[in-house]
Amino acid sequence: MPVILAIESSCDDTSASICADGVILSNIIANQAIHQAYGGVVPELASRAHQQNIVPAVQQALYTAKVNKNDIDAVAFTRGPGLLGSLLVGVSFAKAFALANKIHLIDVNHMQAHVLAHFIGDYKPSFPFLCLTVSGGHTQIVLVKDYFDMEVIGQTLDDAAGEAMDKTSKILGLPYPGGPLIDKYARLGNPDTYSFPEPQIPGLDFSFSGLKTAILYFIRDNVALNPEFIQQNINDICASVEKRIYTILLNKLYKAAVEYNIKQLALAGGVSANTGLRQGLLALCEKNGWESFIPKMEYCTDNAAMIAIAGYHKYLKADFVGQEVAPMARMPF
Ligand code: KG4
Ligand code: ZN
């Protein structure tokens, strides 16, 4: 019954989790509010905040799980992809902790961990399934053949879906991160008020940069006619943008499901917290008689529980790394 301490520090959330025999006992997430004032994550500030938050987050994770540090069998950490300075804090902590306690080290790929969040709890997909992984930095359709056998069959050629959300919110003058705010306003608006173009990208790939420009020009032109345009129509603008983003995503996911003949569809990553996308996937699966898998909210955005569950499955394979391990800002599957 391995007890695993997991650390996540790839971007701007410092998180620690304890998992015992594949069951998550705690999942502590320290958000970094400092970036709001800058309209995006400032890497230098993120690494400093991780440095301040990491020990309290681990202490809280142990306390909540009622686990003594001497009972831990392995420490799992996010090796990449992510901001190098942020990753370094988690990797260094994990190495020191493993060395001091003479326990195993397990490196985890952050994007694989987002997918493996589906193996927390009882309602799990079976292999193979498709996972639409949508975050601030990634937009991928992943063919999941096994725990660590995943193939990216479609991805963005430019911006990620989360970036499209965050950039739209910036154009609208909303604080960072904009995704949750767009979601909030969208719930009060009519998604069919404004129409934005669907990019014509062949195959299963995505593109969001043209949409971003279309939104920018749309807002600029309307504000020139009416300076109060944003304030007066914020709900309808957000609802319309959100609908365009999730229909782009779901149209490709549908195409992938038909092409690969897969009837289990999953969502992962920060953008999978989006209400429109979640409802859209449910409707798509219901219509086609397919099964949908949507993680709990706390496992959608960055969290260490997903690192813990990935670490647990690596532990079962005795897949450990040595003290020479280094973080990777870019880390392939
Ligand atoms: O996976 P994540 O927490 O961090 C990365 O690895 O990037 O994803 C963060 C992204 C941000 O772009 C944020 O705006 C978006 O997820 N996001 C949302 C929602 N909650 C977070 N986008 C739309 N609706 C939401 N409710
Ligand atoms: Zn993430």
Tab-separated table of C-alpha atoms and ligand atoms in Angstrom:
chain	number	residue	atom	x	y	z
A	1	MET	CA	0.000	0.000	0.000
A	2	PRO	CA	2.256	2.792	-1.205
A	3	VAL	CA	1.802	6.236	0.332
A	4	ILE	CA	2.824	8.934	-2.134
A	5	LEU	CA	3.508	12.622	-1.633
A	6	ALA	CA	2.962	14.556	-4.871
A	7	ILE	CA	4.119	18.039	-5.800
A	8	GLU	CA	2.835	20.240	-8.643
A	9	SER	CA	4.554	23.547	-9.448
A	10	SER	CA	4.534	23.858	-13.244
A	11	CYS	CA	2.852	27.244	-13.538
A	12	ASP	CA	1.321	29.529	-10.906
A	13	ASP	CA	-0.320	27.098	-8.473
A	14	THR	CA	1.691	25.385	-5.756
A	15	SER	CA	0.017	22.110	-4.875
A	16	ALA	CA	0.743	19.108	-2.652
A	17	SER	CA	-1.243	15.901	-2.315
A	18	ILE	CA	-1.103	12.641	-0.398
A	19	CYS	CA	-2.340	9.447	-2.002
A	20	ALA	CA	-2.508	6.070	-0.213
A	21	ASP	CA	-2.927	2.996	-2.381
A	22	GLY	CA	-4.429	5.053	-5.209
A	23	VAL	CA	-6.855	6.953	-2.955
A	24	ILE	CA	-6.419	10.732	-2.654
A	25	LEU	CA	-6.308	11.756	1.021
A	26	SER	CA	-5.505	15.445	0.517
A	27	ASN	CA	-5.067	17.945	-2.307
A	28	ILE	CA	-3.844	21.360	-1.136
A	29	ILE	CA	-3.662	24.157	-3.710
A	30	ALA	CA	-2.059	27.532	-2.995
A	31	ASN	CA	-3.061	30.005	-5.733
A	32	GLN	CA	-0.851	32.965	-6.534
A	33	ALA	CA	-3.023	36.083	-6.616
A	34	ILE	CA	0.008	38.252	-7.369
A	35	HIS	CA	-0.276	37.693	-11.154
A	36	GLN	CA	-3.722	39.309	-11.418
A	37	ALA	CA	-2.215	42.783	-11.366
A	38	TYR	CA	-0.045	41.931	-14.395
A	39	GLY	CA	-2.718	40.374	-16.614
A	40	GLY	CA	-0.819	37.066	-16.856
A	41	VAL	CA	1.673	34.830	-15.081
A	42	VAL	CA	5.023	36.540	-14.408
A	43	PRO	CA	7.526	33.636	-14.330
A	44	GLU	CA	9.957	35.300	-11.905
A	45	LEU	CA	7.177	36.040	-9.403
A	46	ALA	CA	5.744	32.544	-9.838
A	47	SER	CA	9.027	30.861	-8.846
A	48	ARG	CA	9.395	33.075	-5.773
A	49	ALA	CA	5.822	32.364	-4.676
A	50	HIS	CA	6.375	28.590	-5.138
A	51	GLN	CA	9.463	28.915	-2.926
A	52	GLN	CA	7.333	30.523	-0.202
A	53	ASN	CA	4.311	28.212	-0.568
A	54	ILE	CA	5.835	24.782	-1.042
A	55	VAL	CA	6.699	23.830	2.537
A	56	PRO	CA	3.387	25.075	4.023
A	57	ALA	CA	1.471	23.293	1.218
A	58	VAL	CA	3.256	19.987	1.960
A	59	GLN	CA	2.733	20.400	5.716
A	60	GLN	CA	-0.966	21.060	5.143
A	61	ALA	CA	-1.257	18.060	2.799
A	62	LEU	CA	0.298	15.781	5.458
A	63	TYR	CA	-1.871	17.270	8.217
A	64	THR	CA	-5.130	16.945	6.224
A	65	ALA	CA	-4.295	13.366	5.203
A	66	LYS	CA	-3.292	12.505	8.824
A	67	VAL	CA	-0.084	11.013	7.455
A	68	ASN	CA	3.342	11.213	9.065
A	69	LYS	CA	6.213	12.044	6.742
A	70	ASN	CA	7.976	8.859	7.849
A	71	ASP	CA	5.128	6.818	6.320
A	72	ILE	CA	5.701	8.116	2.788
A	73	ASP	CA	7.113	5.597	0.285
A	74	ALA	CA	7.737	7.873	-2.694
A	75	VAL	CA	7.596	11.465	-3.802
A	76	ALA	CA	6.131	12.238	-7.231
A	77	PHE	CA	6.699	15.603	-8.894
A	78	THR	CA	5.868	17.442	-12.100
A	79	ARG	CA	8.965	17.321	-14.297
A	80	GLY	CA	7.429	19.282	-17.180
A	81	PRO	CA	6.149	20.829	-19.329
A	82	GLY	CA	5.919	24.212	-17.634
A	83	LEU	CA	7.840	27.311	-16.584
A	84	LEU	CA	11.410	26.278	-15.842
A	85	GLY	CA	11.818	28.434	-12.717
A	86	SER	CA	8.533	27.134	-11.315
A	87	LEU	CA	9.371	23.500	-12.090
A	88	LEU	CA	12.791	23.864	-10.471
A	89	VAL	CA	11.217	24.655	-7.099
A	90	GLY	CA	9.093	21.483	-7.117
A	91	VAL	CA	11.839	19.252	-8.508
A	92	SER	CA	14.396	20.514	-5.967
A	93	PHE	CA	11.961	20.062	-3.093
A	94	ALA	CA	11.086	16.532	-4.240
A	95	LYS	CA	14.746	15.543	-4.574
A	96	ALA	CA	15.644	16.900	-1.138
A	97	PHE	CA	12.634	15.204	0.444
A	98	ALA	CA	13.434	11.866	-1.196
A	99	LEU	CA	17.101	12.074	-0.233
A	100	ALA	CA	16.412	13.016	3.378
A	101	ASN	CA	13.804	10.283	3.823
A	102	LYS	CA	15.567	7.662	1.659
A	103	ILE	CA	12.517	7.090	-0.550
A	104	HIS	CA	11.814	6.750	-4.291
A	105	LEU	CA	11.495	9.661	-6.707
A	106	ILE	CA	8.870	9.559	-9.489
A	107	ASP	CA	8.832	12.057	-12.366
A	108	VAL	CA	5.448	12.894	-13.889
A	109	ASN	CA	4.508	14.552	-17.179
A	110	HIS	CA	1.989	17.306	-16.366
A	111	MET	CA	-0.082	16.727	-19.523
A	112	GLN	CA	-0.288	12.964	-18.911
A	113	ALA	CA	-1.320	13.726	-15.335
A	114	HIS	CA	-4.226	15.909	-16.541
A	115	VAL	CA	-5.466	12.852	-18.475
A	116	LEU	CA	-4.838	10.458	-15.571
A	117	ALA	CA	-6.978	12.649	-13.269
A	118	HIS	CA	-9.792	10.454	-14.634
A	119	PHE	CA	-8.450	7.584	-12.537
A	120	ILE	CA	-9.161	9.398	-9.267
A	121	GLY	CA	-12.412	8.002	-7.847
A	122	ASP	CA	-14.653	5.166	-8.950
A	123	TYR	CA	-16.087	6.275	-12.291
A	124	LYS	CA	-13.178	5.581	-14.647
A	125	PRO	CA	-12.902	5.231	-18.411
A	126	SER	CA	-11.528	2.010	-19.876
A	127	PHE	CA	-8.808	1.959	-22.546
A	128	PRO	CA	-8.808	3.168	-25.250
A	129	PHE	CA	-10.557	6.514	-24.800
A	130	LEU	CA	-10.169	10.019	-26.197
A	131	CYS	CA	-9.262	12.925	-23.951
A	132	LEU	CA	-9.604	16.561	-24.976
A	133	THR	CA	-6.912	18.239	-22.876
A	134	VAL	CA	-7.456	21.980	-22.824
A	135	SER	CA	-5.440	24.320	-20.635
A	136	GLY	CA	-3.720	27.704	-20.670
A	137	GLY	CA	-0.817	26.299	-22.683
A	138	HIS	CA	-2.191	23.234	-24.487
A	139	THR	CA	-5.059	22.082	-26.667
A	140	GLN	CA	-4.761	18.412	-27.553
A	141	ILE	CA	-6.888	15.461	-28.516
A	142	VAL	CA	-5.173	12.508	-26.883
A	143	LEU	CA	-5.762	8.874	-27.814
A	144	VAL	CA	-5.254	7.144	-24.464
A	145	LYS	CA	-4.286	3.506	-25.062
A	146	ASP	CA	-2.958	2.799	-21.569
A	147	TYR	CA	-1.842	4.707	-18.444
A	148	PHE	CA	1.404	5.816	-20.054
A	149	ASP	CA	0.706	5.010	-23.677
A	150	MET	CA	-0.864	8.167	-25.089
A	151	GLU	CA	-0.798	9.621	-28.591
A	152	VAL	CA	-1.589	13.231	-29.462
A	153	ILE	CA	-3.776	12.925	-32.586
A	154	GLY	CA	-4.702	16.608	-32.823
A	155	GLN	CA	-3.339	19.830	-31.374
A	156	THR	CA	-3.328	23.572	-31.736
A	157	LEU	CA	-1.128	25.097	-34.401
A	158	ASP	CA	-0.918	28.397	-32.500
A	159	ASP	CA	-2.753	29.551	-29.341
A	160	ALA	CA	-4.283	27.229	-26.745
A	161	ALA	CA	-8.020	27.308	-25.941
A	162	GLY	CA	-7.273	28.748	-22.478
A	163	GLU	CA	-5.169	31.472	-24.074
A	164	ALA	CA	-8.102	32.349	-26.336
A	165	MET	CA	-10.267	32.673	-23.190
A	166	ASP	CA	-7.646	34.711	-21.349
A	167	LYS	CA	-6.866	36.988	-24.305
A	168	THR	CA	-10.557	37.659	-24.917
A	169	SER	CA	-10.995	38.609	-21.289
A	170	LYS	CA	-7.996	40.934	-21.546
A	171	ILE	CA	-9.572	42.637	-24.595
A	172	LEU	CA	-12.733	43.027	-22.495
A	173	GLY	CA	-10.709	44.607	-19.670
A	174	LEU	CA	-11.259	41.690	-17.248
A	175	PRO	CA	-8.531	40.516	-14.830
A	176	TYR	CA	-6.383	37.389	-15.298
A	177	PRO	CA	-7.207	34.500	-15.449
A	178	GLY	CA	-10.165	35.365	-17.638
A	179	GLY	CA	-11.594	31.873	-18.293
A	180	PRO	CA	-13.611	31.626	-15.063
A	181	LEU	CA	-14.982	35.180	-15.557
A	182	ILE	CA	-16.010	34.516	-19.161
A	183	ASP	CA	-17.785	31.412	-17.843
A	184	LYS	CA	-19.551	33.474	-15.138
A	185	TYR	CA	-20.799	36.189	-17.529
A	186	ALA	CA	-21.659	33.644	-20.234
A	187	ARG	CA	-24.184	31.980	-17.930
A	188	LEU	CA	-26.219	35.222	-17.994
A	189	GLY	CA	-25.960	35.851	-21.750
A	190	ASN	CA	-27.367	34.596	-25.055
A	191	PRO	CA	-24.688	32.556	-26.920
A	192	ASP	CA	-26.328	33.213	-30.290
A	193	THR	CA	-26.126	37.022	-30.132
A	194	TYR	CA	-22.838	37.405	-32.026
A	195	SER	CA	-21.203	34.997	-34.419
A	196	PHE	CA	-17.460	34.486	-34.729
A	197	PRO	CA	-15.718	32.484	-37.475
A	198	GLU	CA	-14.889	28.790	-37.150
A	199	PRO	CA	-11.300	28.240	-38.394
A	200	GLN	CA	-11.058	25.870	-41.340
A	201	ILE	CA	-8.103	23.736	-40.243
A	202	PRO	CA	-7.806	20.308	-41.885
A	203	GLY	CA	-7.697	17.087	-39.871
A	204	LEU	CA	-7.873	17.094	-36.101
A	205	ASP	CA	-5.736	20.185	-35.439
A	206	PHE	CA	-6.925	23.492	-34.020
A	207	SER	CA	-6.157	27.181	-34.477
A	208	PHE	CA	-7.279	30.020	-32.234
A	209	SER	CA	-5.178	32.960	-33.411
A	210	GLY	CA	-7.615	34.003	-36.196
A	211	LEU	CA	-10.507	33.889	-33.744
A	212	LYS	CA	-8.568	36.083	-31.320
A	213	THR	CA	-7.999	38.685	-34.067
A	214	ALA	CA	-11.675	38.517	-35.124
A	215	ILE	CA	-12.734	39.170	-31.503
A	216	LEU	CA	-10.248	42.038	-31.195
A	217	TYR	CA	-11.559	43.774	-34.367
A	218	PHE	CA	-15.183	43.096	-33.398
A	219	ILE	CA	-14.729	44.786	-30.005
A	220	ARG	CA	-12.645	47.643	-31.431
A	221	ASP	CA	-15.218	48.438	-34.151
A	222	ASN	CA	-18.184	48.288	-31.782
A	223	VAL	CA	-16.500	50.364	-29.075
A	224	ALA	CA	-15.716	53.002	-31.744
A	225	LEU	CA	-19.464	53.249	-32.424
A	226	ASN	CA	-20.532	52.970	-28.782
A	227	PRO	CA	-17.973	53.456	-25.963
A	228	GLU	CA	-20.328	51.604	-23.582
A	229	PHE	CA	-20.562	48.543	-25.881
A	230	ILE	CA	-18.596	46.184	-23.608
A	231	GLN	CA	-20.346	47.145	-20.365
A	232	GLN	CA	-23.799	46.966	-21.968
A	233	ASN	CA	-23.246	43.594	-23.667
A	234	ILE	CA	-20.662	41.756	-21.552
A	235	ASN	CA	-22.909	38.730	-20.903
A	236	ASP	CA	-23.833	38.202	-24.559
A	237	ILE	CA	-20.244	38.778	-25.739
A	238	CYS	CA	-18.889	36.212	-23.263
A	239	ALA	CA	-21.643	33.702	-24.059
A	240	SER	CA	-21.015	34.041	-27.820
A	241	VAL	CA	-17.205	33.764	-27.518
A	242	GLU	CA	-17.462	30.827	-25.140
A	243	LYS	CA	-19.859	29.002	-27.491
A	244	ARG	CA	-17.516	29.512	-30.452
A	245	ILE	CA	-14.529	28.200	-28.480
A	246	TYR	CA	-16.290	25.096	-27.195
A	247	THR	CA	-17.946	24.310	-30.520
A	248	ILE	CA	-14.528	24.444	-32.227
A	249	LEU	CA	-13.248	22.003	-29.594
A	250	LEU	CA	-16.215	19.639	-29.650
A	251	ASN	CA	-16.510	19.547	-33.462
A	252	LYS	CA	-12.938	18.217	-33.661
A	253	LEU	CA	-13.457	15.820	-30.777
A	254	TYR	CA	-16.541	14.445	-32.547
A	255	LYS	CA	-14.527	14.052	-35.755
A	256	ALA	CA	-11.793	12.188	-33.844
A	257	ALA	CA	-14.321	9.877	-32.165
A	258	VAL	CA	-15.837	8.924	-35.524
A	259	GLU	CA	-12.436	8.525	-37.203
A	260	TYR	CA	-11.002	6.331	-34.433
A	261	ASN	CA	-14.324	4.643	-33.619
A	262	ILE	CA	-14.082	5.470	-29.904
A	263	LYS	CA	-17.155	5.804	-27.749
A	264	GLN	CA	-15.663	7.152	-24.519
A	265	LEU	CA	-14.842	10.863	-24.488
A	266	ALA	CA	-13.127	12.710	-21.655
A	267	LEU	CA	-12.178	16.293	-20.814
A	268	ALA	CA	-9.076	17.420	-18.926
A	269	GLY	CA	-7.140	20.603	-18.117
A	270	GLY	CA	-8.156	23.997	-16.759
A	271	VAL	CA	-10.602	24.852	-19.559
A	272	SER	CA	-12.561	21.660	-18.799
A	273	ALA	CA	-13.905	23.614	-15.803
A	274	ASN	CA	-15.913	25.603	-18.371
A	275	THR	CA	-19.665	25.123	-17.943
A	276	GLY	CA	-20.496	25.456	-21.662
A	277	LEU	CA	-17.845	22.902	-22.642
A	278	ARG	CA	-18.963	20.445	-19.944
A	279	GLN	CA	-22.616	20.737	-20.971
A	280	GLY	CA	-21.644	20.515	-24.638
A	281	LEU	CA	-19.734	17.264	-24.122
A	282	LEU	CA	-22.616	15.763	-22.158
A	283	ALA	CA	-25.051	16.670	-24.951
A	284	LEU	CA	-22.714	15.322	-27.658
A	285	CYS	CA	-22.298	11.989	-25.871
A	286	GLU	CA	-25.976	11.690	-25.077
A	287	LYS	CA	-26.900	12.311	-28.725
A	288	ASN	CA	-24.501	9.629	-29.988
A	289	GLY	CA	-24.946	7.087	-27.193
A	290	TRP	CA	-21.348	7.599	-26.035
A	291	GLU	CA	-19.966	7.812	-22.499
A	292	SER	CA	-18.566	11.100	-21.172
A	293	PHE	CA	-15.968	11.584	-18.443
A	294	ILE	CA	-15.560	14.988	-16.835
A	295	PRO	CA	-13.281	15.423	-13.820
A	296	LYS	CA	-14.425	17.092	-10.614
A	297	MET	CA	-13.718	20.828	-10.660
A	298	GLU	CA	-10.770	20.577	-8.252
A	299	TYR	CA	-9.061	18.082	-10.585
A	300	CYS	CA	-9.582	20.183	-13.752
A	301	THR	CA	-7.226	23.077	-13.021
A	302	ASP	CA	-3.641	22.415	-11.911
A	303	ASN	CA	-3.496	20.209	-8.815
A	304	ALA	CA	-1.164	17.691	-7.191
A	305	ALA	CA	-3.806	14.952	-6.854
A	306	MET	CA	-3.432	14.223	-10.574
A	307	ILE	CA	0.350	14.045	-10.093
A	308	ALA	CA	-0.231	11.642	-7.179
A	309	ILE	CA	-2.456	9.295	-9.191
A	310	ALA	CA	0.024	9.312	-12.094
A	311	GLY	CA	2.811	8.692	-9.568
A	312	TYR	CA	0.863	5.799	-8.051
A	313	HIS	CA	0.562	4.041	-11.422
A	314	LYS	CA	4.285	4.582	-12.058
A	315	TYR	CA	5.051	3.225	-8.565
A	316	LEU	CA	3.175	0.010	-9.433
A	317	LYS	CA	5.547	-0.406	-12.400
A	318	ALA	CA	8.595	0.475	-10.221
A	319	ASP	CA	9.241	3.332	-12.655
A	320	PHE	CA	11.532	5.576	-10.582
A	321	VAL	CA	14.139	8.244	-11.388
A	322	GLY	CA	17.465	9.098	-9.762
A	323	GLN	CA	18.767	12.265	-8.116
A	324	GLU	CA	20.248	13.461	-11.423
A	325	VAL	CA	16.754	14.153	-12.824
A	326	ALA	CA	16.185	17.699	-14.120
A	327	PRO	CA	13.004	19.582	-15.065
A	328	MET	CA	11.964	19.954	-18.709
A	329	ALA	CA	10.178	23.126	-19.826
A	330	ARG	CA	9.124	21.214	-22.922
A	331	MET	CA	8.409	17.565	-22.251
A	332	PRO	CA	7.055	15.235	-24.905
A	333	PHE	CA	4.562	12.495	-23.969
B	1	KG4	O1	-4.656	23.515	-16.610
B	1	KG4	P1	-4.593	24.914	-16.099
B	1	KG4	O2	-5.058	25.180	-14.692
B	1	KG4	O3	-3.144	25.496	-16.216
B	1	KG4	C1	-2.315	25.231	-17.282
B	1	KG4	O4	-1.650	24.158	-17.245
B	1	KG4	O5	-2.364	26.056	-18.222
B	1	KG4	O6	-5.449	25.828	-17.117
B	1	KG4	C2	-5.579	27.208	-16.937
B	1	KG4	C3	-6.537	27.755	-17.999
B	1	KG4	C4	-6.573	29.285	-18.031
B	1	KG4	O7	-6.464	29.714	-19.358
B	1	KG4	C5	-7.966	29.606	-17.467
B	1	KG4	O8	-8.503	30.818	-17.956
B	1	KG4	C6	-8.756	28.418	-17.943
B	1	KG4	O9	-7.877	27.315	-17.756
B	1	KG4	N1	-9.989	28.213	-17.173
B	1	KG4	C7	-11.230	28.318	-17.687
B	1	KG4	C8	-12.132	28.093	-16.627
B	1	KG4	N2	-11.407	27.843	-15.492
B	1	KG4	C9	-10.091	27.912	-15.849
B	1	KG4	N3	-11.630	28.598	-18.939
B	1	KG4	C10	-12.963	28.649	-19.149
B	1	KG4	N4	-13.890	28.449	-18.184
B	1	KG4	C11	-13.516	28.165	-16.918
B	1	KG4	N5	-14.444	27.962	-15.972
B	2	ZN	ZN	-2.275	22.208	-16.393
